[in-house]
Amino acid sequence: MLLVALVAMLAGCTPTGTDHRAVFAVFGTEVELQLRRTGRDQAQAAFTKVGAILQDLHRELHPWEPGELMSLNRALAAGQAHETTPNIVALITASQSLEQATEGAFNPAIGALGHLW
């Protein structure tokens, strides 16, 4: 949500300029960001901020690379308590709400399935 708000805010600030594009490699895929009618300096500042946010999320939430999510998953698998980050708490809370709203059709707990794949 913070990312969307940041991009929307920065994209609408300058009425004239050119189009700019940046590609970020996160979570095993490419994320493309385009800003239209934005000045070069403003676009570069936005890309720098968004890139930093994406890399932070990648490090924190990647399911099979060392990071906070992996630490949490290991602790839970061992039956241990683990204090985690606000981002992960928000992700778990949102996932639980979606699972309840879909009567179980959405279940993000697919670690075992991912390991089989």
mmCIF file with all atom_site columns, C-alpha atoms in Angstrom:
data_model
loop_
_atom_site.group_PDB
_atom_site.id
_atom_site.type_symbol
_atom_site.label_atom_id
_atom_site.label_alt_id
_atom_site.label_comp_id
_atom_site.label_asym_id
_atom_site.label_entity_id
_atom_site.label_seq_id
_atom_site.pdbx_PDB_ins_code
_atom_site.Cartn_x
_atom_site.Cartn_y
_atom_site.Cartn_z
_atom_site.occupancy
_atom_site.B_iso_or_equiv
_atom_site.pdbx_formal_charge
_atom_site.auth_seq_id
_atom_site.auth_comp_id
_atom_site.auth_asym_id
_atom_site.auth_atom_id
_atom_site.pdbx_PDB_model_num
ATOM 1   C CA . MET A 1 1   ? 0.000   0.000   0.000   1.00 0.00 ? 1   MET A CA 1
ATOM 2   C CA . LEU A 1 2   ? 2.840   2.369   0.839   1.00 0.00 ? 2   LEU A CA 1
ATOM 3   C CA . LEU A 1 3   ? 4.427   1.550   -2.495  1.00 0.00 ? 3   LEU A CA 1
ATOM 4   C CA . VAL A 1 4   ? 1.243   2.302   -4.462  1.00 0.00 ? 4   VAL A CA 1
ATOM 5   C CA . ALA A 1 5   ? 0.711   5.582   -2.601  1.00 0.00 ? 5   ALA A CA 1
ATOM 6   C CA . LEU A 1 6   ? 4.319   6.644   -3.205  1.00 0.00 ? 6   LEU A CA 1
ATOM 7   C CA . VAL A 1 7   ? 4.153   5.917   -6.932  1.00 0.00 ? 7   VAL A CA 1
ATOM 8   C CA . ALA A 1 8   ? 0.757   7.610   -7.310  1.00 0.00 ? 8   ALA A CA 1
ATOM 9   C CA . MET A 1 9   ? 1.934   10.669  -5.442  1.00 0.00 ? 9   MET A CA 1
ATOM 10  C CA . LEU A 1 10  ? 5.156   11.015  -7.385  1.00 0.00 ? 10  LEU A CA 1
ATOM 11  C CA . ALA A 1 11  ? 3.612   10.250  -10.762 1.00 0.00 ? 11  ALA A CA 1
ATOM 12  C CA . GLY A 1 12  ? 1.091   13.070  -10.484 1.00 0.00 ? 12  GLY A CA 1
ATOM 13  C CA . CYS A 1 13  ? 3.402   15.810  -9.245  1.00 0.00 ? 13  CYS A CA 1
ATOM 14  C CA . THR A 1 14  ? 4.796   17.074  -12.541 1.00 0.00 ? 14  THR A CA 1
ATOM 15  C CA . PRO A 1 15  ? 2.440   17.753  -15.467 1.00 0.00 ? 15  PRO A CA 1
ATOM 16  C CA . THR A 1 16  ? 5.193   17.927  -18.081 1.00 0.00 ? 16  THR A CA 1
ATOM 17  C CA . GLY A 1 17  ? 8.203   15.756  -18.795 1.00 0.00 ? 17  GLY A CA 1
ATOM 18  C CA . THR A 1 18  ? 8.851   12.439  -20.429 1.00 0.00 ? 18  THR A CA 1
ATOM 19  C CA . ASP A 1 19  ? 8.063   8.825   -19.724 1.00 0.00 ? 19  ASP A CA 1
ATOM 20  C CA . HIS A 1 20  ? 10.486  6.790   -17.617 1.00 0.00 ? 20  HIS A CA 1
ATOM 21  C CA . ARG A 1 21  ? 10.789  3.069   -16.944 1.00 0.00 ? 21  ARG A CA 1
ATOM 22  C CA . ALA A 1 22  ? 12.677  0.971   -14.411 1.00 0.00 ? 22  ALA A CA 1
ATOM 23  C CA . VAL A 1 23  ? 12.843  -2.798  -13.936 1.00 0.00 ? 23  VAL A CA 1
ATOM 24  C CA . PHE A 1 24  ? 13.558  -4.434  -10.585 1.00 0.00 ? 24  PHE A CA 1
ATOM 25  C CA . ALA A 1 25  ? 14.402  -8.109  -9.995  1.00 0.00 ? 25  ALA A CA 1
ATOM 26  C CA . VAL A 1 26  ? 12.588  -9.334  -6.861  1.00 0.00 ? 26  VAL A CA 1
ATOM 27  C CA . PHE A 1 27  ? 10.973  -12.598 -5.737  1.00 0.00 ? 27  PHE A CA 1
ATOM 28  C CA . GLY A 1 28  ? 12.272  -14.460 -8.771  1.00 0.00 ? 28  GLY A CA 1
ATOM 29  C CA . THR A 1 29  ? 10.602  -12.197 -11.308 1.00 0.00 ? 29  THR A CA 1
ATOM 30  C CA . GLU A 1 30  ? 10.812  -8.740  -12.825 1.00 0.00 ? 30  GLU A CA 1
ATOM 31  C CA . VAL A 1 31  ? 8.764   -5.805  -11.615 1.00 0.00 ? 31  VAL A CA 1
ATOM 32  C CA . GLU A 1 32  ? 8.406   -3.008  -14.143 1.00 0.00 ? 32  GLU A CA 1
ATOM 33  C CA . LEU A 1 33  ? 7.572   0.519   -13.044 1.00 0.00 ? 33  LEU A CA 1
ATOM 34  C CA . GLN A 1 34  ? 6.593   3.239   -15.503 1.00 0.00 ? 34  GLN A CA 1
ATOM 35  C CA . LEU A 1 35  ? 6.138   6.920   -14.759 1.00 0.00 ? 35  LEU A CA 1
ATOM 36  C CA . ARG A 1 36  ? 4.569   9.150   -17.376 1.00 0.00 ? 36  ARG A CA 1
ATOM 37  C CA . ARG A 1 37  ? 4.959   12.885  -17.881 1.00 0.00 ? 37  ARG A CA 1
ATOM 38  C CA . THR A 1 38  ? 7.490   13.029  -15.073 1.00 0.00 ? 38  THR A CA 1
ATOM 39  C CA . GLY A 1 39  ? 10.765  14.888  -14.928 1.00 0.00 ? 39  GLY A CA 1
ATOM 40  C CA . ARG A 1 40  ? 13.977  12.865  -15.058 1.00 0.00 ? 40  ARG A CA 1
ATOM 41  C CA . ASP A 1 41  ? 15.162  13.801  -11.563 1.00 0.00 ? 41  ASP A CA 1
ATOM 42  C CA . GLN A 1 42  ? 11.756  13.160  -10.027 1.00 0.00 ? 42  GLN A CA 1
ATOM 43  C CA . ALA A 1 43  ? 11.485  9.781   -11.787 1.00 0.00 ? 43  ALA A CA 1
ATOM 44  C CA . GLN A 1 44  ? 14.967  8.765   -10.642 1.00 0.00 ? 44  GLN A CA 1
ATOM 45  C CA . ALA A 1 45  ? 14.143  9.716   -7.038  1.00 0.00 ? 45  ALA A CA 1
ATOM 46  C CA . ALA A 1 46  ? 10.931  7.662   -7.200  1.00 0.00 ? 46  ALA A CA 1
ATOM 47  C CA . PHE A 1 47  ? 12.727  4.675   -8.737  1.00 0.00 ? 47  PHE A CA 1
ATOM 48  C CA . THR A 1 48  ? 15.396  4.832   -6.020  1.00 0.00 ? 48  THR A CA 1
ATOM 49  C CA . LYS A 1 49  ? 12.774  4.847   -3.248  1.00 0.00 ? 49  LYS A CA 1
ATOM 50  C CA . VAL A 1 50  ? 10.629  2.138   -4.814  1.00 0.00 ? 50  VAL A CA 1
ATOM 51  C CA . GLY A 1 51  ? 13.693  -0.018  -5.537  1.00 0.00 ? 51  GLY A CA 1
ATOM 52  C CA . ALA A 1 52  ? 14.782  0.230   -1.908  1.00 0.00 ? 52  ALA A CA 1
ATOM 53  C CA . ILE A 1 53  ? 11.294  -0.733  -0.686  1.00 0.00 ? 53  ILE A CA 1
ATOM 54  C CA . LEU A 1 54  ? 11.146  -3.712  -3.063  1.00 0.00 ? 54  LEU A CA 1
ATOM 55  C CA . GLN A 1 55  ? 14.595  -4.941  -2.018  1.00 0.00 ? 55  GLN A CA 1
ATOM 56  C CA . ASP A 1 56  ? 13.676  -4.611  1.669   1.00 0.00 ? 56  ASP A CA 1
ATOM 57  C CA . LEU A 1 57  ? 10.499  -6.625  1.083   1.00 0.00 ? 57  LEU A CA 1
ATOM 58  C CA . HIS A 1 58  ? 12.447  -9.187  -0.932  1.00 0.00 ? 58  HIS A CA 1
ATOM 59  C CA . ARG A 1 59  ? 14.947  -9.687  1.904   1.00 0.00 ? 59  ARG A CA 1
ATOM 60  C CA . GLU A 1 60  ? 12.249  -9.810  4.576   1.00 0.00 ? 60  GLU A CA 1
ATOM 61  C CA . LEU A 1 61  ? 9.571   -11.879 2.845   1.00 0.00 ? 61  LEU A CA 1
ATOM 62  C CA . HIS A 1 62  ? 11.384  -14.249 0.495   1.00 0.00 ? 62  HIS A CA 1
ATOM 63  C CA . PRO A 1 63  ? 10.118  -17.771 1.269   1.00 0.00 ? 63  PRO A CA 1
ATOM 64  C CA . TRP A 1 64  ? 13.320  -19.748 0.674   1.00 0.00 ? 64  TRP A CA 1
ATOM 65  C CA . GLU A 1 65  ? 16.199  -17.307 0.988   1.00 0.00 ? 65  GLU A CA 1
ATOM 66  C CA . PRO A 1 66  ? 17.597  -16.383 4.421   1.00 0.00 ? 66  PRO A CA 1
ATOM 67  C CA . GLY A 1 67  ? 15.492  -13.649 5.968   1.00 0.00 ? 67  GLY A CA 1
ATOM 68  C CA . GLU A 1 68  ? 12.826  -12.909 8.533   1.00 0.00 ? 68  GLU A CA 1
ATOM 69  C CA . LEU A 1 69  ? 10.107  -15.027 6.901   1.00 0.00 ? 69  LEU A CA 1
ATOM 70  C CA . MET A 1 70  ? 12.395  -18.050 6.739   1.00 0.00 ? 70  MET A CA 1
ATOM 71  C CA . SER A 1 71  ? 13.342  -17.543 10.401  1.00 0.00 ? 71  SER A CA 1
ATOM 72  C CA . LEU A 1 72  ? 9.669   -17.403 11.349  1.00 0.00 ? 72  LEU A CA 1
ATOM 73  C CA . ASN A 1 73  ? 8.833   -20.520 9.322   1.00 0.00 ? 73  ASN A CA 1
ATOM 74  C CA . ARG A 1 74  ? 11.704  -22.466 10.891  1.00 0.00 ? 74  ARG A CA 1
ATOM 75  C CA . ALA A 1 75  ? 10.642  -21.458 14.403  1.00 0.00 ? 75  ALA A CA 1
ATOM 76  C CA . LEU A 1 76  ? 7.019   -22.405 13.752  1.00 0.00 ? 76  LEU A CA 1
ATOM 77  C CA . ALA A 1 77  ? 8.042   -25.762 12.266  1.00 0.00 ? 77  ALA A CA 1
ATOM 78  C CA . ALA A 1 78  ? 10.058  -26.448 15.425  1.00 0.00 ? 78  ALA A CA 1
ATOM 79  C CA . GLY A 1 79  ? 7.129   -25.427 17.637  1.00 0.00 ? 79  GLY A CA 1
ATOM 80  C CA . GLN A 1 80  ? 8.994   -22.399 18.943  1.00 0.00 ? 80  GLN A CA 1
ATOM 81  C CA . ALA A 1 81  ? 7.796   -18.867 19.567  1.00 0.00 ? 81  ALA A CA 1
ATOM 82  C CA . HIS A 1 82  ? 9.323   -16.200 17.349  1.00 0.00 ? 82  HIS A CA 1
ATOM 83  C CA . GLU A 1 83  ? 8.981   -12.423 17.388  1.00 0.00 ? 83  GLU A CA 1
ATOM 84  C CA . THR A 1 84  ? 8.672   -11.068 13.859  1.00 0.00 ? 84  THR A CA 1
ATOM 85  C CA . THR A 1 85  ? 8.382   -7.781  11.975  1.00 0.00 ? 85  THR A CA 1
ATOM 86  C CA . PRO A 1 86  ? 5.326   -5.535  11.557  1.00 0.00 ? 86  PRO A CA 1
ATOM 87  C CA . ASN A 1 87  ? 5.301   -6.277  7.791   1.00 0.00 ? 87  ASN A CA 1
ATOM 88  C CA . ILE A 1 88  ? 5.036   -10.020 8.389   1.00 0.00 ? 88  ILE A CA 1
ATOM 89  C CA . VAL A 1 89  ? 2.367   -9.557  11.064  1.00 0.00 ? 89  VAL A CA 1
ATOM 90  C CA . ALA A 1 90  ? 0.341   -7.435  8.598   1.00 0.00 ? 90  ALA A CA 1
ATOM 91  C CA . LEU A 1 91  ? 0.818   -10.051 5.861   1.00 0.00 ? 91  LEU A CA 1
ATOM 92  C CA . ILE A 1 92  ? -0.351  -12.872 8.140   1.00 0.00 ? 92  ILE A CA 1
ATOM 93  C CA . THR A 1 93  ? -3.344  -10.866 9.346   1.00 0.00 ? 93  THR A CA 1
ATOM 94  C CA . ALA A 1 94  ? -4.398  -9.997  5.782   1.00 0.00 ? 94  ALA A CA 1
ATOM 95  C CA . SER A 1 95  ? -3.918  -13.624 4.696   1.00 0.00 ? 95  SER A CA 1
ATOM 96  C CA . GLN A 1 96  ? -6.076  -14.892 7.555   1.00 0.00 ? 96  GLN A CA 1
ATOM 97  C CA . SER A 1 97  ? -8.818  -12.438 6.592   1.00 0.00 ? 97  SER A CA 1
ATOM 98  C CA . LEU A 1 98  ? -8.677  -13.565 2.961   1.00 0.00 ? 98  LEU A CA 1
ATOM 99  C CA . GLU A 1 99  ? -8.779  -17.223 3.982   1.00 0.00 ? 99  GLU A CA 1
ATOM 100 C CA . GLN A 1 100 ? -11.870 -16.601 6.109   1.00 0.00 ? 100 GLN A CA 1
ATOM 101 C CA . ALA A 1 101 ? -13.554 -14.477 3.415   1.00 0.00 ? 101 ALA A CA 1
ATOM 102 C CA . THR A 1 102 ? -12.999 -17.223 0.802   1.00 0.00 ? 102 THR A CA 1
ATOM 103 C CA . GLU A 1 103 ? -14.005 -20.027 3.178   1.00 0.00 ? 103 GLU A CA 1
ATOM 104 C CA . GLY A 1 104 ? -10.557 -21.554 2.856   1.00 0.00 ? 104 GLY A CA 1
ATOM 105 C CA . ALA A 1 105 ? -10.204 -21.258 -0.933  1.00 0.00 ? 105 ALA A CA 1
ATOM 106 C CA . PHE A 1 106 ? -7.265  -18.895 -0.372  1.00 0.00 ? 106 PHE A CA 1
ATOM 107 C CA . ASN A 1 107 ? -4.602  -20.420 1.852   1.00 0.00 ? 107 ASN A CA 1
ATOM 108 C CA . PRO A 1 108 ? -1.116  -18.933 1.705   1.00 0.00 ? 108 PRO A CA 1
ATOM 109 C CA . ALA A 1 109 ? 0.365   -21.752 3.836   1.00 0.00 ? 109 ALA A CA 1
ATOM 110 C CA . ILE A 1 110 ? 1.792   -23.637 0.853   1.00 0.00 ? 110 ILE A CA 1
ATOM 111 C CA . GLY A 1 111 ? 5.328   -24.240 2.082   1.00 0.00 ? 111 GLY A CA 1
ATOM 112 C CA . ALA A 1 112 ? 5.073   -28.026 1.826   1.00 0.00 ? 112 ALA A CA 1
ATOM 113 C CA . LEU A 1 113 ? 3.600   -27.764 -1.675  1.00 0.00 ? 113 LEU A CA 1
ATOM 114 C CA . GLY A 1 114 ? 6.415   -25.423 -2.723  1.00 0.00 ? 114 GLY A CA 1
ATOM 115 C CA . HIS A 1 115 ? 9.037   -27.864 -1.477  1.00 0.00 ? 115 HIS A CA 1
ATOM 116 C CA . LEU A 1 116 ? 7.416   -30.698 -3.471  1.00 0.00 ? 116 LEU A CA 1
ATOM 117 C CA . TRP A 1 117 ? 7.397   -28.575 -6.602  1.00 0.00 ? 117 TRP A CA 1
#
